GROMACS .gro file of C-alpha atoms in nm:
model
  205
    1UNK     CA    1   6.838  16.690   4.756
    2UNK     CA    2   7.114  16.471   4.897
    3UNK     CA    3   7.058  16.337   5.242
    4UNK     CA    4   7.424  16.401   5.327
    5UNK     CA    5   7.372  16.720   5.536
    6UNK     CA    6   7.108  16.543   5.752
    7UNK     CA    7   7.335  16.244   5.783
    8UNK     CA    8   7.624  16.457   5.904
    9UNK     CA    9   7.410  16.656   6.146
   10UNK     CA   10   7.246  16.344   6.292
   11UNK     CA   11   7.595  16.201   6.345
   12UNK     CA   12   7.719  16.514   6.524
   13UNK     CA   13   7.403  16.514   6.747
   14UNK     CA   14   7.433  16.145   6.815
   15UNK     CA   15   7.778  16.189   6.950
   16UNK     CA   16   7.631  16.419   7.215
   17UNK     CA   17   7.293  16.252   7.282
   18UNK     CA   18   7.205  15.963   7.066
   19UNK     CA   19   6.877  15.888   7.236
   20UNK     CA   20   6.750  16.240   7.183
   21UNK     CA   21   6.822  16.211   6.813
   22UNK     CA   22   6.631  15.885   6.780
   23UNK     CA   23   6.343  16.019   6.993
   24UNK     CA   24   6.316  16.348   6.802
   25UNK     CA   25   6.329  16.198   6.457
   26UNK     CA   26   6.084  15.926   6.560
   27UNK     CA   27   5.837  16.178   6.688
   28UNK     CA   28   5.871  16.387   6.366
   29UNK     CA   29   5.798  16.078   6.166
   30UNK     CA   30   5.497  15.958   6.379
   31UNK     CA   31   5.339  16.298   6.377
   32UNK     CA   32   5.380  16.337   6.000
   33UNK     CA   33   5.591  16.651   6.031
   34UNK     CA   34   5.857  16.484   5.809
   35UNK     CA   35   5.824  16.212   5.550
   36UNK     CA   36   6.202  16.154   5.545
   37UNK     CA   37   6.210  15.962   5.875
   38UNK     CA   38   6.256  15.586   5.836
   39UNK     CA   39   5.987  15.362   5.958
   40UNK     CA   40   6.228  15.180   6.195
   41UNK     CA   41   6.268  15.502   6.396
   42UNK     CA   42   5.891  15.546   6.422
   43UNK     CA   43   5.818  15.215   6.591
   44UNK     CA   44   5.658  15.239   6.928
   45UNK     CA   45   5.908  15.010   7.104
   46UNK     CA   46   6.198  15.211   6.965
   47UNK     CA   47   6.043  15.538   7.086
   48UNK     CA   48   5.973  15.397   7.431
   49UNK     CA   49   6.323  15.267   7.479
   50UNK     CA   50   6.478  15.587   7.342
   51UNK     CA   51   6.258  15.793   7.569
   52UNK     CA   52   6.356  15.594   7.884
   53UNK     CA   53   6.725  15.601   7.795
   54UNK     CA   54   6.699  15.978   7.720
   55UNK     CA   55   6.562  16.042   8.070
   56UNK     CA   56   6.839  15.832   8.218
   57UNK     CA   57   7.102  16.031   8.020
   58UNK     CA   58   6.936  16.354   8.114
   59UNK     CA   59   6.988  16.282   8.484
   60UNK     CA   60   7.324  16.111   8.469
   61UNK     CA   61   7.470  16.377   8.244
   62UNK     CA   62   7.415  16.651   8.502
   63UNK     CA   63   7.588  16.485   8.793
   64UNK     CA   64   7.958  16.560   8.853
   65UNK     CA   65   8.178  16.255   8.772
   66UNK     CA   66   7.875  16.045   8.699
   67UNK     CA   67   7.857  16.215   8.363
   68UNK     CA   68   8.212  16.104   8.277
   69UNK     CA   69   8.131  15.745   8.369
   70UNK     CA   70   7.819  15.764   8.156
   71UNK     CA   71   8.026  15.900   7.870
   72UNK     CA   72   8.261  15.602   7.903
   73UNK     CA   73   7.965  15.362   7.873
   74UNK     CA   74   7.843  15.560   7.565
   75UNK     CA   75   8.171  15.542   7.378
   76UNK     CA   76   8.048  15.245   7.174
   77UNK     CA   77   7.671  15.327   7.182
   78UNK     CA   78   7.692  15.683   7.031
   79UNK     CA   79   7.904  15.599   6.722
   80UNK     CA   80   7.696  15.296   6.654
   81UNK     CA   81   7.373  15.490   6.690
   82UNK     CA   82   7.511  15.764   6.462
   83UNK     CA   83   7.603  15.504   6.198
   84UNK     CA   84   7.267  15.322   6.220
   85UNK     CA   85   7.054  15.639   6.208
   86UNK     CA   86   7.265  15.766   5.917
   87UNK     CA   87   7.229  15.442   5.726
   88UNK     CA   88   6.854  15.441   5.786
   89UNK     CA   89   6.823  15.804   5.660
   90UNK     CA   90   7.021  15.714   5.347
   91UNK     CA   91   6.810  15.400   5.284
   92UNK     CA   92   6.493  15.606   5.313
   93UNK     CA   93   6.628  15.879   5.077
   94UNK     CA   94   6.805  15.652   4.821
   95UNK     CA   95   7.039  15.948   4.738
   96UNK     CA   96   7.345  15.813   4.926
   97UNK     CA   97   7.477  15.456   4.972
   98UNK     CA   98   7.385  15.324   5.314
   99UNK     CA   99   7.748  15.206   5.385
  100UNK     CA  100   7.887  15.548   5.305
  101UNK     CA  101   7.620  15.717   5.518
  102UNK     CA  102   7.690  15.482   5.805
  103UNK     CA  103   8.060  15.563   5.788
  104UNK     CA  104   8.000  15.935   5.784
  105UNK     CA  105   7.739  15.928   6.061
  106UNK     CA  106   7.943  15.687   6.281
  107UNK     CA  107   8.274  15.868   6.243
  108UNK     CA  108   8.113  16.207   6.301
  109UNK     CA  109   7.936  16.071   6.607
  110UNK     CA  110   8.270  15.935   6.742
  111UNK     CA  111   8.451  16.265   6.700
  112UNK     CA  112   8.157  16.460   6.855
  113UNK     CA  113   8.145  16.209   7.146
  114UNK     CA  114   8.522  16.252   7.213
  115UNK     CA  115   8.478  16.627   7.216
  116UNK     CA  116   8.190  16.597   7.460
  117UNK     CA  117   8.375  16.353   7.691
  118UNK     CA  118   8.689  16.569   7.686
  119UNK     CA  119   8.500  16.884   7.766
  120UNK     CA  120   8.323  16.717   8.052
  121UNK     CA  121   8.654  16.603   8.205
  122UNK     CA  122   8.766  16.966   8.193
  123UNK     CA  123   8.438  17.080   8.354
  124UNK     CA  124   8.473  16.827   8.630
  125UNK     CA  125   8.791  16.990   8.755
  126UNK     CA  126   8.570  17.270   8.884
  127UNK     CA  127   8.476  17.199   9.252
  128UNK     CA  128   8.114  17.317   9.220
  129UNK     CA  129   7.851  17.098   9.048
  130UNK     CA  130   7.648  17.373   8.880
  131UNK     CA  131   7.879  17.401   8.578
  132UNK     CA  132   7.784  17.035   8.487
  133UNK     CA  133   7.417  17.119   8.498
  134UNK     CA  134   7.461  17.426   8.278
  135UNK     CA  135   7.677  17.248   8.022
  136UNK     CA  136   7.449  16.951   8.003
  137UNK     CA  137   7.135  17.163   7.964
  138UNK     CA  138   7.306  17.360   7.686
  139UNK     CA  139   7.398  17.037   7.512
  140UNK     CA  140   7.037  16.906   7.538
  141UNK     CA  141   6.887  17.225   7.400
  142UNK     CA  142   7.154  17.250   7.130
  143UNK     CA  143   7.094  16.893   7.009
  144UNK     CA  144   6.718  16.934   7.013
  145UNK     CA  145   6.735  17.271   6.835
  146UNK     CA  146   6.969  17.158   6.564
  147UNK     CA  147   6.797  16.830   6.497
  148UNK     CA  148   6.465  17.005   6.455
  149UNK     CA  149   6.630  17.268   6.237
  150UNK     CA  150   6.793  16.999   6.032
  151UNK     CA  151   6.466  16.837   5.941
  152UNK     CA  152   6.357  17.159   5.768
  153UNK     CA  153   6.692  17.315   5.673
  154UNK     CA  154   6.948  17.026   5.646
  155UNK     CA  155   7.226  17.220   5.478
  156UNK     CA  156   7.220  17.519   5.715
  157UNK     CA  157   7.202  17.281   6.013
  158UNK     CA  158   7.500  17.083   5.881
  159UNK     CA  159   7.705  17.407   5.857
  160UNK     CA  160   7.616  17.490   6.215
  161UNK     CA  161   7.698  17.137   6.331
  162UNK     CA  162   8.035  17.144   6.150
  163UNK     CA  163   8.117  17.482   6.303
  164UNK     CA  164   8.026  17.363   6.653
  165UNK     CA  165   8.234  17.043   6.607
  166UNK     CA  166   8.539  17.250   6.496
  167UNK     CA  167   8.497  17.479   6.794
  168UNK     CA  168   8.467  17.186   7.016
  169UNK     CA  169   8.791  17.040   6.898
  170UNK     CA  170   8.965  17.371   6.948
  171UNK     CA  171   8.816  17.399   7.298
  172UNK     CA  172   8.939  17.048   7.392
  173UNK     CA  173   9.299  17.137   7.278
  174UNK     CA  174   9.289  17.454   7.498
  175UNK     CA  175   9.147  17.245   7.790
  176UNK     CA  176   9.414  16.973   7.770
  177UNK     CA  177   9.576  17.079   8.096
  178UNK     CA  178   9.244  17.064   8.285
  179UNK     CA  179   9.164  16.726   8.135
  180UNK     CA  180   9.500  16.593   8.251
  181UNK     CA  181   9.431  16.730   8.599
  182UNK     CA  182   9.095  16.540   8.596
  183UNK     CA  183   9.259  16.214   8.491
  184UNK     CA  184   9.524  16.256   8.768
  185UNK     CA  185   9.254  16.326   9.027
  186UNK     CA  186   9.053  16.018   8.914
  187UNK     CA  187   9.364  15.795   8.919
  188UNK     CA  188   9.441  15.917   9.278
  189UNK     CA  189   9.090  15.842   9.398
  190UNK     CA  190   9.104  15.489   9.246
  191UNK     CA  191   9.442  15.430   9.421
  192UNK     CA  192   9.292  15.548   9.756
  193UNK     CA  193   8.999  15.318   9.720
  194UNK     CA  194   9.227  15.025   9.629
  195UNK     CA  195   9.438  15.101   9.936
  196UNK     CA  196   9.132  15.130  10.153
  197UNK     CA  197   8.992  14.794  10.034
  198UNK     CA  198   9.337  14.637  10.109
  199UNK     CA  199   9.337  14.782  10.457
  200UNK     CA  200   9.640  15.001  10.392
  201UNK     CA  201   9.616  15.341  10.565
  202UNK     CA  202   9.615  15.634  10.323
  203UNK     CA  203   9.867  15.920  10.337
  204UNK     CA  204   9.829  16.156  10.638
  205UNK     CA  205   9.614  16.462  10.586
   0.00000   0.00000   0.00000
């Protein structure tokens, strides 16, 4: 069977939590639950680094505004991780050119990342912090569940991932006004900090 469905699903998942994808696939390979995991993902140093970074993301991703700053830092990391994981999977399978797999995995991860980042901006317009925790936990569980499912049922998992990606794009379109509100609020806070640093009094309350 072609590795394309697994490549697509891993790209989608990498756009949300790349470290979880590397960690899960590596564990599946080390434990022998799957023989399709490349040796590079099973290395102890890779698993340790992925585990530490996963813990960092799990915390940062649940804190209001910190999650958006973290997403900004991951704009390069997640697509690259998606491309690398996809290329490794293709190289292990031999059923898909590695360059093509990398392009699919990287581009899917980028779109998925942009959907996540846009959704988080909309969530951050809410004054309470609990929505961030709920959304982040749902993302973590969703990535874990679909990656595990993809190892055993790649085609079905790819269909689910494609559906979630499409729904995410639609949600971002509908949340555009809230995203703009978040961006305006962030720009206002930056201006207030700049004025405070310059010793200029802010507007009266």
